[in-house]
CSV table of C-alpha atoms in Angstrom, one decimal:
chain,number,residue,atom,x,y,z
A,1,MET,CA,20.8,5.2,-38.0
A,2,TRP,CA,19.3,3.3,-41.1
A,3,GLN,CA,21.2,4.3,-44.6
A,4,GLU,CA,19.9,4.5,-47.6
A,5,ILE,CA,22.3,2.6,-49.6
A,6,ASP,CA,20.8,1.1,-53.3
A,7,GLN,CA,17.3,1.2,-53.1
A,8,GLN,CA,17.7,-0.4,-49.5
A,9,LEU,CA,17.2,0.7,-45.9
A,10,LYS,CA,20.1,-0.5,-44.2
A,11,ARG,CA,21.2,-0.8,-40.4
A,12,THR,CA,23.3,-2.6,-38.5
A,13,PHE,CA,22.9,-3.6,-34.8
A,14,GLU,CA,25.3,-5.1,-32.0
A,15,PHE,CA,24.5,-7.5,-29.6
A,16,THR,CA,26.7,-8.8,-26.4
A,17,ASP,CA,26.7,-11.4,-27.8
A,18,PHE,CA,24.4,-14.4,-30.0
A,19,ILE,CA,22.1,-15.1,-27.3
A,20,ALA,CA,21.1,-11.8,-26.7
A,21,ALA,CA,21.3,-11.3,-30.9
A,22,PHE,CA,19.1,-14.2,-31.4
A,23,GLY,CA,16.1,-13.5,-28.5
A,24,PHE,CA,16.2,-9.7,-31.1
A,25,MET,CA,16.0,-11.5,-33.7
A,26,ALA,CA,13.1,-13.8,-32.6
A,27,LYS,CA,10.8,-10.4,-31.6
A,28,VAL,CA,11.7,-8.9,-35.5
A,29,ALA,CA,10.3,-12.4,-37.3
A,30,LEU,CA,7.2,-11.4,-35.1
A,31,VAL,CA,6.3,-8.4,-36.3
A,32,ALA,CA,7.7,-8.4,-39.6
A,33,GLU,CA,5.1,-11.9,-40.2
A,34,LYS,CA,2.5,-9.6,-38.9
A,35,MET,CA,3.0,-6.7,-41.3
A,36,ASN,CA,3.7,-9.2,-43.4
A,37,HIS,CA,7.1,-7.5,-44.6
A,38,HIS,CA,10.2,-9.5,-44.6
A,39,PRO,CA,13.2,-8.3,-44.3
A,40,ALA,CA,16.4,-9.3,-46.0
A,41,TRP,CA,18.8,-9.5,-42.8
A,42,PHE,CA,22.6,-11.6,-42.3
A,43,ASN,CA,23.9,-12.3,-38.6
A,44,VAL,CA,27.1,-14.3,-37.5
A,45,TYR,CA,27.8,-13.9,-34.0
A,46,ASN,CA,26.8,-11.1,-32.5
A,47,ARG,CA,25.8,-8.7,-35.4
A,48,VAL,CA,23.2,-8.8,-36.7
A,49,GLU,CA,22.5,-6.8,-40.8
A,50,ILE,CA,18.7,-5.6,-41.5
A,51,SER,CA,17.1,-5.1,-45.2
A,52,LEU,CA,14.1,-3.0,-46.2
A,53,THR,CA,13.0,-2.7,-49.4
A,54,THR,CA,9.8,-3.4,-51.2
A,55,HIS,CA,9.3,-6.4,-53.9
A,56,ASP,CA,6.2,-5.5,-55.1
A,57,ALA,CA,7.3,-1.7,-55.8
A,58,GLY,CA,10.2,-2.4,-57.8
A,59,ASN,CA,12.5,-2.9,-55.2
A,60,THR,CA,12.1,0.9,-53.8
A,61,ILE,CA,12.0,2.1,-50.4
A,62,THR,CA,8.4,3.0,-49.5
A,63,GLU,CA,6.3,3.7,-46.5
A,64,LYS,CA,6.1,0.1,-45.5
A,65,ASP,CA,10.2,-0.4,-45.2
A,66,ARG,CA,10.1,3.2,-42.9
A,67,GLU,CA,7.5,1.6,-40.8
A,68,LEU,CA,8.7,-2.0,-40.3
A,69,ALA,CA,12.4,0.1,-39.4
A,70,GLN,CA,10.3,2.3,-36.5
A,71,ALA,CA,9.1,-0.9,-35.5
A,72,ILE,CA,12.5,-2.5,-35.3
A,73,ASP,CA,14.4,0.4,-33.6
A,74,LEU,CA,11.8,-0.3,-31.0
A,75,LEU,CA,12.4,-3.8,-30.8
A,76,TYR,CA,16.1,-2.6,-29.9
A,77,GLN,CA,15.9,-0.2,-27.0
B,1,MET,CA,12.5,-13.2,-6.7
B,2,TRP,CA,12.4,-16.6,-7.5
B,3,GLN,CA,10.4,-18.8,-4.7
B,4,GLU,CA,10.4,-22.0,-4.0
B,5,ILE,CA,7.6,-23.9,-3.8
B,6,ASP,CA,6.7,-28.1,-3.8
B,7,GLN,CA,10.4,-28.6,-4.8
B,8,GLN,CA,10.9,-26.2,-7.4
B,9,LEU,CA,12.6,-22.8,-8.4
B,10,LYS,CA,9.5,-20.5,-9.5
B,11,ARG,CA,9.0,-17.3,-11.0
B,12,THR,CA,6.8,-15.4,-13.0
B,13,PHE,CA,8.3,-12.4,-15.5
B,14,GLU,CA,6.2,-9.9,-16.8
B,15,PHE,CA,6.6,-7.5,-20.4
B,16,THR,CA,4.8,-4.9,-22.0
B,17,ASP,CA,3.5,-7.6,-24.9
B,18,PHE,CA,3.6,-11.5,-26.4
B,19,ILE,CA,6.3,-10.3,-28.7
B,20,ALA,CA,8.8,-9.2,-25.9
B,21,ALA,CA,7.7,-12.6,-23.7
B,22,PHE,CA,8.5,-14.4,-27.0
B,23,GLY,CA,11.8,-12.6,-27.4
B,24,PHE,CA,12.4,-13.8,-24.2
B,25,MET,CA,12.0,-17.0,-24.7
B,26,ALA,CA,13.9,-17.5,-27.2
B,27,LYS,CA,16.8,-16.1,-25.4
B,28,VAL,CA,16.0,-18.6,-22.2
B,29,ALA,CA,15.7,-21.8,-24.4
B,30,LEU,CA,19.4,-21.4,-26.0
B,31,VAL,CA,20.7,-20.7,-22.6
B,32,ALA,CA,18.9,-23.9,-21.6
B,33,GLU,CA,19.4,-26.0,-24.3
B,34,LYS,CA,23.1,-25.5,-23.9
B,35,MET,CA,23.0,-26.1,-20.2
B,36,ASN,CA,21.3,-29.4,-20.9
B,37,HIS,CA,18.6,-28.6,-18.2
B,38,HIS,CA,15.6,-28.0,-19.3
B,39,PRO,CA,12.9,-25.4,-17.4
B,40,ALA,CA,8.9,-26.2,-17.2
B,41,TRP,CA,7.3,-22.9,-18.4
B,42,PHE,CA,4.0,-21.2,-19.0
B,43,ASN,CA,3.4,-18.5,-21.6
B,44,VAL,CA,0.2,-16.2,-22.0
B,45,TYR,CA,0.0,-13.5,-24.3
B,46,ASN,CA,2.8,-11.4,-22.0
B,47,ARG,CA,3.7,-13.9,-19.2
B,48,VAL,CA,6.0,-16.1,-18.4
B,49,GLU,CA,5.8,-18.2,-15.9
B,50,ILE,CA,9.3,-20.5,-14.7
B,51,SER,CA,9.5,-24.2,-13.2
B,52,LEU,CA,12.4,-25.5,-12.5
B,53,THR,CA,13.5,-28.5,-10.8
B,54,THR,CA,15.8,-31.9,-11.5
B,55,HIS,CA,14.4,-35.1,-12.8
B,56,ASP,CA,17.4,-36.5,-12.0
B,57,ALA,CA,17.6,-36.4,-8.7
B,58,GLY,CA,14.3,-37.0,-7.7
B,59,ASN,CA,12.9,-34.4,-9.2
B,60,THR,CA,14.7,-31.9,-6.2
B,61,ILE,CA,16.7,-28.2,-6.3
B,62,THR,CA,19.8,-28.5,-7.4
B,63,GLU,CA,22.9,-26.4,-8.2
B,64,LYS,CA,21.5,-26.9,-11.9
B,65,ASP,CA,18.3,-25.1,-11.1
B,66,ARG,CA,20.0,-22.3,-8.9
B,67,GLU,CA,22.6,-21.3,-12.4
B,68,LEU,CA,19.6,-21.6,-14.8
B,69,ALA,CA,17.6,-19.2,-12.6
B,70,GLN,CA,20.6,-16.5,-12.5
B,71,ALA,CA,21.3,-17.6,-16.2
B,72,ILE,CA,17.4,-16.2,-16.8
B,73,ASP,CA,17.8,-13.0,-14.4
B,74,LEU,CA,20.8,-11.8,-16.8
B,75,LEU,CA,18.7,-12.2,-19.5
B,76,TYR,CA,15.8,-10.5,-18.2
B,77,GLN,CA,17.9,-7.0,-17.1
C,1,MET,CA,25.0,-30.3,-51.3
C,2,TRP,CA,27.3,-27.7,-49.5
C,3,GLN,CA,30.0,-26.4,-51.1
C,4,GLU,CA,32.9,-25.1,-50.4
C,5,ILE,CA,33.3,-21.5,-51.2
C,6,ASP,CA,36.5,-19.4,-50.5
C,7,GLN,CA,37.2,-21.3,-47.1
C,8,GLN,CA,33.7,-21.4,-46.4
C,9,LEU,CA,31.0,-24.2,-46.0
C,10,LYS,CA,28.0,-22.6,-47.8
C,11,ARG,CA,24.5,-24.3,-48.2
C,12,THR,CA,21.1,-22.6,-48.7
C,13,PHE,CA,17.6,-23.8,-48.0
C,14,GLU,CA,14.1,-23.4,-49.1
C,15,PHE,CA,10.9,-23.0,-46.9
C,16,THR,CA,7.1,-22.9,-48.1
C,17,ASP,CA,7.2,-19.4,-46.3
C,18,PHE,CA,8.8,-16.9,-43.5
C,19,ILE,CA,7.2,-19.4,-40.7
C,20,ALA,CA,8.8,-22.4,-42.0
C,21,ALA,CA,12.2,-21.1,-43.0
C,22,PHE,CA,12.0,-19.1,-39.1
C,23,GLY,CA,11.1,-22.1,-37.0
C,24,PHE,CA,14.2,-24.1,-39.1
C,25,MET,CA,16.6,-20.9,-37.8
C,26,ALA,CA,15.6,-21.1,-34.3
C,27,LYS,CA,16.5,-24.6,-34.2
C,28,VAL,CA,19.7,-24.0,-35.8
C,29,ALA,CA,20.1,-21.5,-33.3
C,30,LEU,CA,20.3,-23.7,-30.9
C,31,VAL,CA,22.0,-26.3,-32.4
C,32,ALA,CA,24.7,-23.4,-32.8
C,33,GLU,CA,24.9,-22.0,-29.3
C,34,LYS,CA,25.2,-25.4,-28.1
C,35,MET,CA,28.7,-25.8,-30.1
C,36,ASN,CA,29.4,-22.9,-29.4
C,37,HIS,CA,30.0,-22.5,-32.9
C,38,HIS,CA,27.8,-19.9,-34.4
C,39,PRO,CA,27.4,-19.2,-38.0
C,40,ALA,CA,26.7,-16.3,-40.9
C,41,TRP,CA,23.2,-16.9,-42.0
C,42,PHE,CA,21.5,-15.1,-44.8
C,43,ASN,CA,17.6,-15.1,-44.3
C,44,VAL,CA,15.0,-13.1,-47.1
C,45,TYR,CA,11.8,-14.6,-47.1
C,46,ASN,CA,11.3,-18.6,-47.4
C,47,ARG,CA,15.3,-18.6,-47.9
C,48,VAL,CA,17.7,-19.1,-45.7
C,49,GLU,CA,21.6,-18.8,-46.4
C,50,ILE,CA,23.8,-20.6,-44.0
C,51,SER,CA,28.2,-20.0,-44.5
C,52,LEU,CA,30.2,-22.0,-42.0
C,53,THR,CA,33.8,-21.6,-41.6
C,54,THR,CA,36.1,-21.4,-38.7
C,55,HIS,CA,37.6,-18.0,-37.0
C,56,ASP,CA,39.6,-19.7,-35.3
C,57,ALA,CA,41.2,-21.9,-37.5
C,58,GLY,CA,42.6,-18.3,-39.8
C,59,ASN,CA,38.7,-18.9,-41.7
C,60,THR,CA,39.0,-21.9,-42.7
C,61,ILE,CA,36.4,-25.1,-42.8
C,62,THR,CA,37.9,-26.8,-39.4
C,63,GLU,CA,35.8,-30.5,-38.5
C,64,LYS,CA,33.5,-27.5,-36.6
C,65,ASP,CA,32.4,-27.1,-39.8
C,66,ARG,CA,31.6,-30.4,-40.2
C,67,GLU,CA,29.5,-30.9,-37.3
C,68,LEU,CA,27.9,-27.8,-37.5
C,69,ALA,CA,26.7,-29.0,-41.4
C,70,GLN,CA,25.8,-31.8,-39.8
C,71,ALA,CA,23.6,-31.1,-37.5
C,72,ILE,CA,21.9,-28.9,-39.9
C,73,ASP,CA,20.5,-31.8,-42.3
C,74,LEU,CA,19.5,-33.6,-40.0
C,75,LEU,CA,17.2,-30.2,-38.7
C,76,TYR,CA,16.1,-29.9,-42.1
C,77,GLN,CA,14.8,-33.4,-43.3
D,1,MET,CA,-6.9,-34.4,-31.4
D,2,TRP,CA,-8.3,-30.8,-30.1
D,3,GLN,CA,-10.4,-32.0,-27.4
D,4,GLU,CA,-13.0,-29.3,-25.5
D,5,ILE,CA,-12.2,-28.8,-21.6
D,6,ASP,CA,-13.7,-26.4,-19.3
D,7,GLN,CA,-14.4,-24.4,-22.7
D,8,GLN,CA,-11.3,-24.4,-24.1
D,9,LEU,CA,-9.6,-26.5,-26.8
D,10,LYS,CA,-6.5,-28.5,-25.6
D,11,ARG,CA,-3.7,-31.2,-28.0
D,12,THR,CA,-0.3,-32.0,-26.8
D,13,PHE,CA,2.5,-31.9,-28.8
D,14,GLU,CA,6.0,-34.5,-28.5
D,15,PHE,CA,8.4,-34.5,-30.1
D,16,THR,CA,11.6,-35.8,-30.1
D,17,ASP,CA,13.7,-33.1,-28.3
D,18,PHE,CA,13.5,-29.6,-26.2
D,19,ILE,CA,15.0,-28.2,-29.9
D,20,ALA,CA,12.3,-29.7,-32.2
D,21,ALA,CA,9.6,-28.6,-30.1
D,22,PHE,CA,11.2,-25.4,-29.2
D,23,GLY,CA,11.6,-24.4,-33.7
D,24,PHE,CA,7.7,-25.7,-33.6
D,25,MET,CA,6.8,-23.2,-30.5
D,26,ALA,CA,8.5,-20.0,-32.4
D,27,LYS,CA,6.2,-21.2,-35.0
D,28,VAL,CA,3.4,-20.8,-33.4
D,29,ALA,CA,4.4,-17.7,-32.1
D,30,LEU,CA,4.5,-16.0,-35.9
D,31,VAL,CA,1.2,-17.4,-36.3
D,32,ALA,CA,-0.4,-16.8,-33.1
D,33,GLU,CA,0.8,-12.9,-33.2
D,34,LYS,CA,-0.5,-12.8,-36.3
D,35,MET,CA,-4.1,-13.9,-35.8
D,36,ASN,CA,-3.7,-11.1,-32.6
D,37,HIS,CA,-5.1,-14.8,-30.7
D,38,HIS,CA,-2.1,-15.6,-27.6
D,39,PRO,CA,-2.7,-19.6,-27.0
D,40,ALA,CA,-1.9,-20.3,-22.8
D,41,TRP,CA,0.8,-22.8,-23.6
D,42,PHE,CA,3.2,-25.1,-21.3
D,43,ASN,CA,6.5,-26.7,-22.8
D,44,VAL,CA,8.4,-29.1,-20.8
D,45,TYR,CA,11.7,-30.4,-22.6
D,46,ASN,CA,10.0,-32.6,-26.0
D,47,ARG,CA,5.3,-32.3,-24.7
D,48,VAL,CA,3.9,-28.9,-26.1
D,49,GLU,CA,0.5,-28.6,-24.0
D,50,ILE,CA,-1.9,-24.9,-26.1
D,51,SER,CA,-5.2,-24.2,-24.7
D,52,LEU,CA,-6.7,-22.3,-26.6
D,53,THR,CA,-9.6,-19.2,-25.8
D,54,THR,CA,-11.5,-16.5,-26.2
D,55,HIS,CA,-10.7,-14.1,-23.5
D,56,ASP,CA,-12.7,-11.0,-24.4
D,57,ALA,CA,-16.2,-13.8,-25.4
D,58,GLY,CA,-15.7,-14.7,-21.3
D,59,ASN,CA,-13.4,-17.8,-22.4
D,60,THR,CA,-15.4,-19.8,-23.7
D,61,ILE,CA,-13.9,-21.0,-27.4
D,62,THR,CA,-14.9,-19.2,-30.2
D,63,GLU,CA,-14.0,-19.3,-34.1
D,64,LYS,CA,-10.5,-18.1,-33.5
D,65,ASP,CA,-9.7,-21.1,-31.3
D,66,ARG,CA,-10.7,-23.1,-34.2
D,67,GLU,CA,-9.2,-21.1,-36.4
D,68,LEU,CA,-5.6,-21.2,-33.9
D,69,ALA,CA,-6.2,-24.8,-33.7
D,70,GLN,CA,-5.9,-25.6,-37.5
D,71,ALA,CA,-3.8,-23.2,-38.3
D,72,ILE,CA,-1.0,-25.0,-35.4
D,73,ASP,CA,-2.2,-28.4,-36.8
D,74,LEU,CA,-0.8,-27.0,-40.1
D,75,LEU,CA,2.4,-26.5,-38.8
D,76,TYR,CA,2.7,-30.0,-36.7
D,77,GLN,CA,2.8,-31.7,-39.1
């Protein structure tokens, strides 16, 4: 479901409402801080759009992005 | 699952880990603030213990507590 | 500090790190849900960009946006 | 301000309201998960009571508790 666009891994997640979307964001925040790898993400109401890229690697997709993407997918289930 | 103990509605929730527990707490926080009715709650790792009572009603269980309990149950599913 | 651009109120907030940025986002989330008026917002690391507009009013800036902007400013202080 | 009681480091934090208290909790959650060392904590409205102990060391206070206590103090400032 993640797409590679412009050297970024991108996926959009949808929820029933803002409460569910923000609960998901809180979990993603914990995982991202733990991995010391942070998403660029956008939210409006029940929609969360996440973009992953590695700045230290010249804004390309690296193994760290793939690991975070996988961890986020597990949180979404 | 909620039990009435000492004029409080109490229930314990268990999760796979702290991340899941805190994601749940974030959702409960949003609902509680919206209802302007706040839980007394305790967390350690994957466990969240919630107690509901109404201070304005002399620390008894009121309809507000039952509504919040029901809303929390929906967030847990 | 809020700017009106394309019928949206926009402001960017900067913090020392992701932890501080997300703590701020958690507070904004509580206020937004309580007001039942949600931001379009973007975060990467220590930066939070917030856009406010009222969908029900044809995506124009209304009093609800100005109230939320003011509440967000108080949370930032 | 932290007190050693029953082999636990304990401190109570007070805020203006639930919103401020929960914003603080979100920051503590991020730090705790990152350190893989989680508090036992209680919240009601604007008050957050934190207890730190190390289960793996037979529920005694260790260096990990002192580090987390120090990190929490920085978040509170």
